Short mmCIF file of C-alpha atoms and ligand atoms in Angstrom, two decimals:
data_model
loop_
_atom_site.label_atom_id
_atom_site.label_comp_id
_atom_site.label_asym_id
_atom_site.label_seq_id
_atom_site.Cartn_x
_atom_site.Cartn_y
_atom_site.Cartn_z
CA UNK J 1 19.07 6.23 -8.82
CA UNK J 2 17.32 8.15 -11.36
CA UNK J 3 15.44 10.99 -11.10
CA UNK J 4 11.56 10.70 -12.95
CA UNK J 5 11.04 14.51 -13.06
CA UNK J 6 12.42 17.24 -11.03
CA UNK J 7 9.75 17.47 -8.56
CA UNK J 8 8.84 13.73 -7.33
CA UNK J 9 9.73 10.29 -7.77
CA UNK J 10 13.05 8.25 -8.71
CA UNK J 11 13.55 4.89 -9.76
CA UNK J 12 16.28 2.81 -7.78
CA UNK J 13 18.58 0.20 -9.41
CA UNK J 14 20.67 -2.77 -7.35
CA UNK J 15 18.21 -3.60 -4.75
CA UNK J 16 16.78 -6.97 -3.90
CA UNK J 17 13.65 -6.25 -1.83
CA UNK J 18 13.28 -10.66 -1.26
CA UNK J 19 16.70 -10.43 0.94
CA UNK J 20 16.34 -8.37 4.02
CA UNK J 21 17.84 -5.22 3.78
CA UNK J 22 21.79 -3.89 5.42
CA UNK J 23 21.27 -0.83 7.73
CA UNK J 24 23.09 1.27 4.47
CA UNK J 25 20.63 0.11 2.06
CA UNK J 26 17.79 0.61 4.35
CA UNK J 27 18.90 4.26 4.57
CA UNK J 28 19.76 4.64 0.86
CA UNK J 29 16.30 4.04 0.24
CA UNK J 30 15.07 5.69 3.34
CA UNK J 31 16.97 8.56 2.04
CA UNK J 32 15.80 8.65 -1.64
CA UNK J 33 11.76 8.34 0.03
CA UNK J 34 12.39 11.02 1.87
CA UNK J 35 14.18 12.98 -1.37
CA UNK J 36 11.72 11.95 -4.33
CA UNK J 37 8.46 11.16 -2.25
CA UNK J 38 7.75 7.95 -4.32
CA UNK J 39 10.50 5.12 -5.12
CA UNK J 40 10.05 2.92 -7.87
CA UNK J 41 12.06 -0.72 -8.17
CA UNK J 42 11.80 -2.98 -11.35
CA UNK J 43 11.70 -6.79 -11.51
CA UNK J 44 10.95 -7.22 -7.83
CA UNK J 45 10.16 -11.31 -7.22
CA UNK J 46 9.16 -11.05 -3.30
CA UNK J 47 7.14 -13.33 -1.86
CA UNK J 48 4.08 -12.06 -0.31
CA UNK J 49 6.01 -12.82 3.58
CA UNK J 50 9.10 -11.11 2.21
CA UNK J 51 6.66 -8.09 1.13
CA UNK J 52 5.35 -7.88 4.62
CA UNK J 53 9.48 -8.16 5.91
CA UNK J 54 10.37 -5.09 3.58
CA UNK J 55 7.07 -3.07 4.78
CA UNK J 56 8.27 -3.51 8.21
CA UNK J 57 11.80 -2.41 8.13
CA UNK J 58 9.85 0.90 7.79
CA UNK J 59 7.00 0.24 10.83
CA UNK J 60 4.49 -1.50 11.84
CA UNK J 61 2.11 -3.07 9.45
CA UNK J 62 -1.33 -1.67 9.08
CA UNK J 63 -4.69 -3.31 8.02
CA UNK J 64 -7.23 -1.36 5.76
CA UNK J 65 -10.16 -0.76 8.17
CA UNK J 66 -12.77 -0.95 5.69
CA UNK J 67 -11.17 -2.71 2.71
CA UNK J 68 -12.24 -6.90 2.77
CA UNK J 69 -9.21 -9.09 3.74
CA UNK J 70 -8.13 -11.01 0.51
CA UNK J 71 -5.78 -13.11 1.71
CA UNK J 72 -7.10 -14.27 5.14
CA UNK J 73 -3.07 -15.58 6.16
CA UNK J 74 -2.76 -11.81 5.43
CA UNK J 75 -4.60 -9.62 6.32
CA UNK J 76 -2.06 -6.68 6.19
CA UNK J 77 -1.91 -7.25 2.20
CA UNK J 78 -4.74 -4.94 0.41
CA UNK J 79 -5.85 -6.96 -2.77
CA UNK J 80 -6.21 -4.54 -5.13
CA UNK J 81 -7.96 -6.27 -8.73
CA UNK J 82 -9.34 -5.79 -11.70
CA UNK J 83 -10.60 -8.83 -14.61
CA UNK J 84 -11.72 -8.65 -18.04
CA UNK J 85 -15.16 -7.48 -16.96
CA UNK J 86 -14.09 -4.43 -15.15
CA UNK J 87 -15.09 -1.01 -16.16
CA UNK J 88 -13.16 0.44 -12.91
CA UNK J 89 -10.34 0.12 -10.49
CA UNK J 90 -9.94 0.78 -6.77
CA UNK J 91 -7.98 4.13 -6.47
CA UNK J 92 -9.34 6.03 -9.18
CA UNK J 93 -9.72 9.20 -7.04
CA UNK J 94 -6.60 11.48 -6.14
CA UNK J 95 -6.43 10.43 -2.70
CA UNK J 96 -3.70 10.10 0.47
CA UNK J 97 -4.29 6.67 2.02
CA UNK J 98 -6.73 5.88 4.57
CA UNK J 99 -6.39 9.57 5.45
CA UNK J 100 -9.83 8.91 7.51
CA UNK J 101 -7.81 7.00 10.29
CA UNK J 102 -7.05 8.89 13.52
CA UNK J 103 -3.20 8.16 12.67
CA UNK J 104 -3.06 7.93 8.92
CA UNK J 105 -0.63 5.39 7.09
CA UNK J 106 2.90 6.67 6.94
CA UNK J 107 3.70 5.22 3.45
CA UNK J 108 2.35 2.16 1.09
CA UNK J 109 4.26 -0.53 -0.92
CA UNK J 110 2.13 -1.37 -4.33
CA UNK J 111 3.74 -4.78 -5.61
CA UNK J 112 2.85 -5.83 -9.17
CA UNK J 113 2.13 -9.38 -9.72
CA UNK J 114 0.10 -8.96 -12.84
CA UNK J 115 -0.43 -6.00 -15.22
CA UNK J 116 -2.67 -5.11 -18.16
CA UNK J 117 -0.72 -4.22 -21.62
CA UNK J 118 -1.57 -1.07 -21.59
CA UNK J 119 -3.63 1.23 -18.65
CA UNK J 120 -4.01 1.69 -15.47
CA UNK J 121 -0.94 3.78 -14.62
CA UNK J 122 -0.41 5.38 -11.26
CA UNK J 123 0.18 8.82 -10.61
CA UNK J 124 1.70 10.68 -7.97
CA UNK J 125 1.53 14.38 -6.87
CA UNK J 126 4.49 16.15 -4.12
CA UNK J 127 1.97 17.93 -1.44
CA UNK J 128 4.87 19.78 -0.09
CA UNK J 129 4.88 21.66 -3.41
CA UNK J 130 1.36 22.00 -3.74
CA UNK J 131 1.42 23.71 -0.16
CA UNK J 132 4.52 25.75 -1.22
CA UNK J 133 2.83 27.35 -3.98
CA UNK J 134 0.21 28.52 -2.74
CA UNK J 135 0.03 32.46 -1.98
CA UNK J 136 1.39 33.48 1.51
CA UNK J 137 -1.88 34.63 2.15
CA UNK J 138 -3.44 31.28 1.59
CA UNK J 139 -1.00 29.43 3.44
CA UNK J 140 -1.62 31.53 6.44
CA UNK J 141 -5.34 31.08 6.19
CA UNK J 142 -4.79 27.06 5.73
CA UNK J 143 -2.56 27.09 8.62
CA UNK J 144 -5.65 27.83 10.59
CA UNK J 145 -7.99 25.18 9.55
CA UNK J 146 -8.59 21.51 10.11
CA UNK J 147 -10.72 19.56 7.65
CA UNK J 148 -13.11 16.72 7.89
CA UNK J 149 -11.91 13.30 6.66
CA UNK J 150 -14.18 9.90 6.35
CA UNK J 151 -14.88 6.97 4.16
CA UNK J 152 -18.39 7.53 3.80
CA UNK J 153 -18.57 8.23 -0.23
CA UNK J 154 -16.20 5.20 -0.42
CA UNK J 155 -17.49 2.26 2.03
CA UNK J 156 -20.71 3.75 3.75
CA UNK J 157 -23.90 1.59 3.12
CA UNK J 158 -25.19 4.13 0.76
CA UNK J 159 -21.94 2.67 -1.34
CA UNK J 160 -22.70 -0.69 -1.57
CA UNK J 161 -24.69 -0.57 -5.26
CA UNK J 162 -22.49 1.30 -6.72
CA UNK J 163 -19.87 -0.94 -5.86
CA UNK J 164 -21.83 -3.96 -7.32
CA UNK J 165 -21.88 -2.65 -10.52
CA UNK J 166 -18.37 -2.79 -11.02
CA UNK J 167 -17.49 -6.90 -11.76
CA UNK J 168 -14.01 -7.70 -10.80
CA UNK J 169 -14.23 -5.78 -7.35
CA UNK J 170 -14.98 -7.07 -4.18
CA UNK J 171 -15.80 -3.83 -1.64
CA UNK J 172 -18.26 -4.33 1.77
CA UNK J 173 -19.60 -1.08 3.00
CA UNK J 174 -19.92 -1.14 6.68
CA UNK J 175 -21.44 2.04 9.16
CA UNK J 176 -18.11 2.34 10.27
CA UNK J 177 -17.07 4.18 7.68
CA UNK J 178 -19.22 6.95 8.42
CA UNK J 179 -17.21 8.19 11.19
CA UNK J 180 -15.13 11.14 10.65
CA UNK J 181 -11.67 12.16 12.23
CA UNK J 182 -10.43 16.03 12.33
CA UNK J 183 -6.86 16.77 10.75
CA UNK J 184 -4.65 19.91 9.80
CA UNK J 185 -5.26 21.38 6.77
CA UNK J 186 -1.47 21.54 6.48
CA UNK J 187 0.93 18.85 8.55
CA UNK J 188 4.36 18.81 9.22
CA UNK J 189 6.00 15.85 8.22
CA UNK J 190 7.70 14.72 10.92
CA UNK J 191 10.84 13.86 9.34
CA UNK J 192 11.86 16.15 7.16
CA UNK J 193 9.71 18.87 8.34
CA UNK J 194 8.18 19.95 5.07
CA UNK J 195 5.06 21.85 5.18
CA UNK J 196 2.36 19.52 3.56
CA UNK J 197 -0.94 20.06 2.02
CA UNK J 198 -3.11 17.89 3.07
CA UNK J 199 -6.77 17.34 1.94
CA UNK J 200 -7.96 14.95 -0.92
CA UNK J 201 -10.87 14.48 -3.14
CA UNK J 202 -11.81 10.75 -1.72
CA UNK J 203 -11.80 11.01 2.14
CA UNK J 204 -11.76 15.08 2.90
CA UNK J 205 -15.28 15.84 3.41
CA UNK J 206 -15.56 19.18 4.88
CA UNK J 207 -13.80 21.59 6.66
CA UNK J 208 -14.02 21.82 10.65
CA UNK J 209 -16.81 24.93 11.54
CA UNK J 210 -17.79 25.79 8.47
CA UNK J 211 -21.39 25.27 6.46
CA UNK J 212 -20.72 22.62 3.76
CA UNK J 213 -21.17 25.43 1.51
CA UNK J 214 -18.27 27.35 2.22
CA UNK J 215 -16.05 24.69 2.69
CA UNK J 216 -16.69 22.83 -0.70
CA UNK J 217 -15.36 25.90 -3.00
CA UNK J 218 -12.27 26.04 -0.67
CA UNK J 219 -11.69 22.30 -0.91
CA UNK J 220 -12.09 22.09 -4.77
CA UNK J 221 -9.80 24.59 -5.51
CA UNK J 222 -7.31 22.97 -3.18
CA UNK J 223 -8.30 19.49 -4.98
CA UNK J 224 -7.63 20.94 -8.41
CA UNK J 225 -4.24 22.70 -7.33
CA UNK J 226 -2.76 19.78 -5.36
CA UNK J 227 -2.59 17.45 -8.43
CA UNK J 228 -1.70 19.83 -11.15
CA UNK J 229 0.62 18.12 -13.94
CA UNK J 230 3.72 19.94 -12.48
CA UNK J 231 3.52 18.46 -9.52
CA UNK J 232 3.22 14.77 -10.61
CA UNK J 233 5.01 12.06 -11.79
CA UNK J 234 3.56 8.93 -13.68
CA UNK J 235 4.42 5.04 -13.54
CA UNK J 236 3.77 2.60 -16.36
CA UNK J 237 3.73 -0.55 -14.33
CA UNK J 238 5.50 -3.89 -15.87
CA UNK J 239 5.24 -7.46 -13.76
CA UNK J 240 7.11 -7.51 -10.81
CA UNK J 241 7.38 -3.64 -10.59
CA UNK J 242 7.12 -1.72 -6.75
CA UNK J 243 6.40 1.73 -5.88
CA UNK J 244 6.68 2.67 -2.50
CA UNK J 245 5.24 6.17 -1.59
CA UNK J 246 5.21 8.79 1.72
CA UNK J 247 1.40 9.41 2.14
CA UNK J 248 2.36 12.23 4.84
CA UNK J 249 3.21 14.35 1.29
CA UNK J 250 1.87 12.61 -1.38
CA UNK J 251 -1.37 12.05 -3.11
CA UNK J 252 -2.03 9.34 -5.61
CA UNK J 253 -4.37 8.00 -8.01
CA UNK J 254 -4.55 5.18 -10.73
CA UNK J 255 -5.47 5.96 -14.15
CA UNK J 256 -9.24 4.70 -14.71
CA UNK J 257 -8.80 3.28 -18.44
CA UNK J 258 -8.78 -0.11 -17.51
CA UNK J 259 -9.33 -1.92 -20.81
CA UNK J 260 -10.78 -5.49 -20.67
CA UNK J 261 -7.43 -6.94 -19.38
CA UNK J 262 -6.40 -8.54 -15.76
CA UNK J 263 -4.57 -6.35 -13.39
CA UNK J 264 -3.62 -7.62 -9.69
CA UNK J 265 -1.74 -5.44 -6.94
CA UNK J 266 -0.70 -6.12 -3.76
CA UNK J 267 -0.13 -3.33 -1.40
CA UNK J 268 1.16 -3.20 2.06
CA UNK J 269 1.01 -0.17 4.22
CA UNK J 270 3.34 1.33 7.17
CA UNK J 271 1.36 2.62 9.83
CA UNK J 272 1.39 5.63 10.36
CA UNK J 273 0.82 8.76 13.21
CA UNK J 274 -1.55 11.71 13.45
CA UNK J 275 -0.59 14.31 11.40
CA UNK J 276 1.51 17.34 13.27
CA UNK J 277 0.04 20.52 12.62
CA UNK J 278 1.80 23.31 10.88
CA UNK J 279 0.15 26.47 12.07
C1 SIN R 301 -3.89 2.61 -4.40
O1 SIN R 301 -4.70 3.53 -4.46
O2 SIN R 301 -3.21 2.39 -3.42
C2 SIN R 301 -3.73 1.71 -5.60
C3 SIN R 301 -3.10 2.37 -6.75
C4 SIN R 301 -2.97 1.40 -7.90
O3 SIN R 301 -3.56 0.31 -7.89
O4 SIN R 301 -2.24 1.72 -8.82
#
């Protein structure tokens, strides 16, 4: 294993994700997610079945409630595309997955099948930090709150031409993702049990009893502290490559320079439960 930076994500050599995995390499890599917060494998040549087989060794599968279904054999794999026409990609906000789901997604597996030559990175930020940096002041006022999350700037109606501007992607906006679920500000993972900021730019819309115009200065600062540089680590993608990341304390977001060339992910995602509170 090797470490990417001191504070999040490691890359992990020797491990065939197409062949099921022995209980010791399930907890090896168990282990290092729970250690780095994002694993990264090279050269992976799964099939999209042995994809879903390595996704559930971790959980049960879940399907994006607003995101079309691709593949309609499988409907657990997110599509995730971009084509020589595209000025954007999906993801291109620092979000946590789905975090507008009563029980959030417990970790996703990106798979990529084919990659631009240059672009398009991912990124990755450790919410444990950004929650442990914060004054103790600030953490005891977050402990308090609960914030607002939907899909409504993302897949709400009022989406839908904005989304056909952008060639290359397919989105549907539907009503249902105007409805809003109520989380901790901060959540306590419930394996290791860090403290965990979390609140992110795409799905947190507000903050539970207050006026939209107190919460917003609150939630941008926390935005713009969460993902500071220190707290990230970045992955040039090559054919083949995998990242598999803990959404209970991680936030992500892929670089928007997409350049003219073809990119094509395939993510699955481990369901997940609602988030613990840490007051
Ligand atoms: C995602 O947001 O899950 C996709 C990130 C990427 O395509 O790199």
């Amino acid at each position: 294993m090797r470490k990417l930076t001191p504070t999040i994500g490691a890359e992990i050599f020797g491990v065939d994700l197409s062949r099921p995995l022995g209980n010791q390499q399930f907890q090896e890599v168990h282990d290092a997610l729970m250690d780095n917060l994002v694993v990264f494998f090279r050269d992976q040549k799964m099939t999209i079945d042995q994809h879903k087989d390595f996704g559930r060794r971790f959980g049960p599968l879940h399907v994006h409630p607003n995101a079309p279904i691709a593949i309609p054999e499988h409907p657990e794999i997110l599509v995730i595309k971009a084509d020589e026409k595209s000025k954007r990609v999906a993801g291109e906000e620092w979000h946590t997955d789905v975090s507008c789901d009563l029980e959030p997604p417990m970790g996703s597996i990106l798979h990529a099948i084919e990659v631009p030559p240059y672009g398009a990175d991912t990124l990755f930020a450790n919410q444990a930090l950004a929650f442990a940096t914060l004054s103790p002041g600030m953490q005891r006022m977050l402990r308090g709150l609960d914030a607002v999350h939907s899909a409504r700037d993302a897949y709400s109606p009022k989406m839908q031409g904005i989304h056909d501007r952008f060639e290359g992607m397919t989105v549907t906006t539907s009503e249902e993702a105007n409805v809003t679920q109520v989380h901790p500000v901060v959540r306590r993972h419930a394996e290791t049990g860090a403290d965990t900021l979390f609140v992110n730019q795409q799905y947190t819309v507000g903050l539970d009893g207050f006026w939209p115009h107190e919460a917003r200065p609150i939630l941008d600062r926390l935005f713009a502290h969460a993902t500071q540089d220190s707290f990230t680590c970045r992955w040039r993608w090559a054919p083949g490559d995998v990242a598999f990341w803990d959404n209970r304390a991680v936030q992500h977001m892929v670089m928007g320079d997409v350049t003219g060339h073809r990119r094509l992910m395939h993510r699955t995602t481990v369901a997940g439960e609602a988030p613990i509170p840490a007051r």
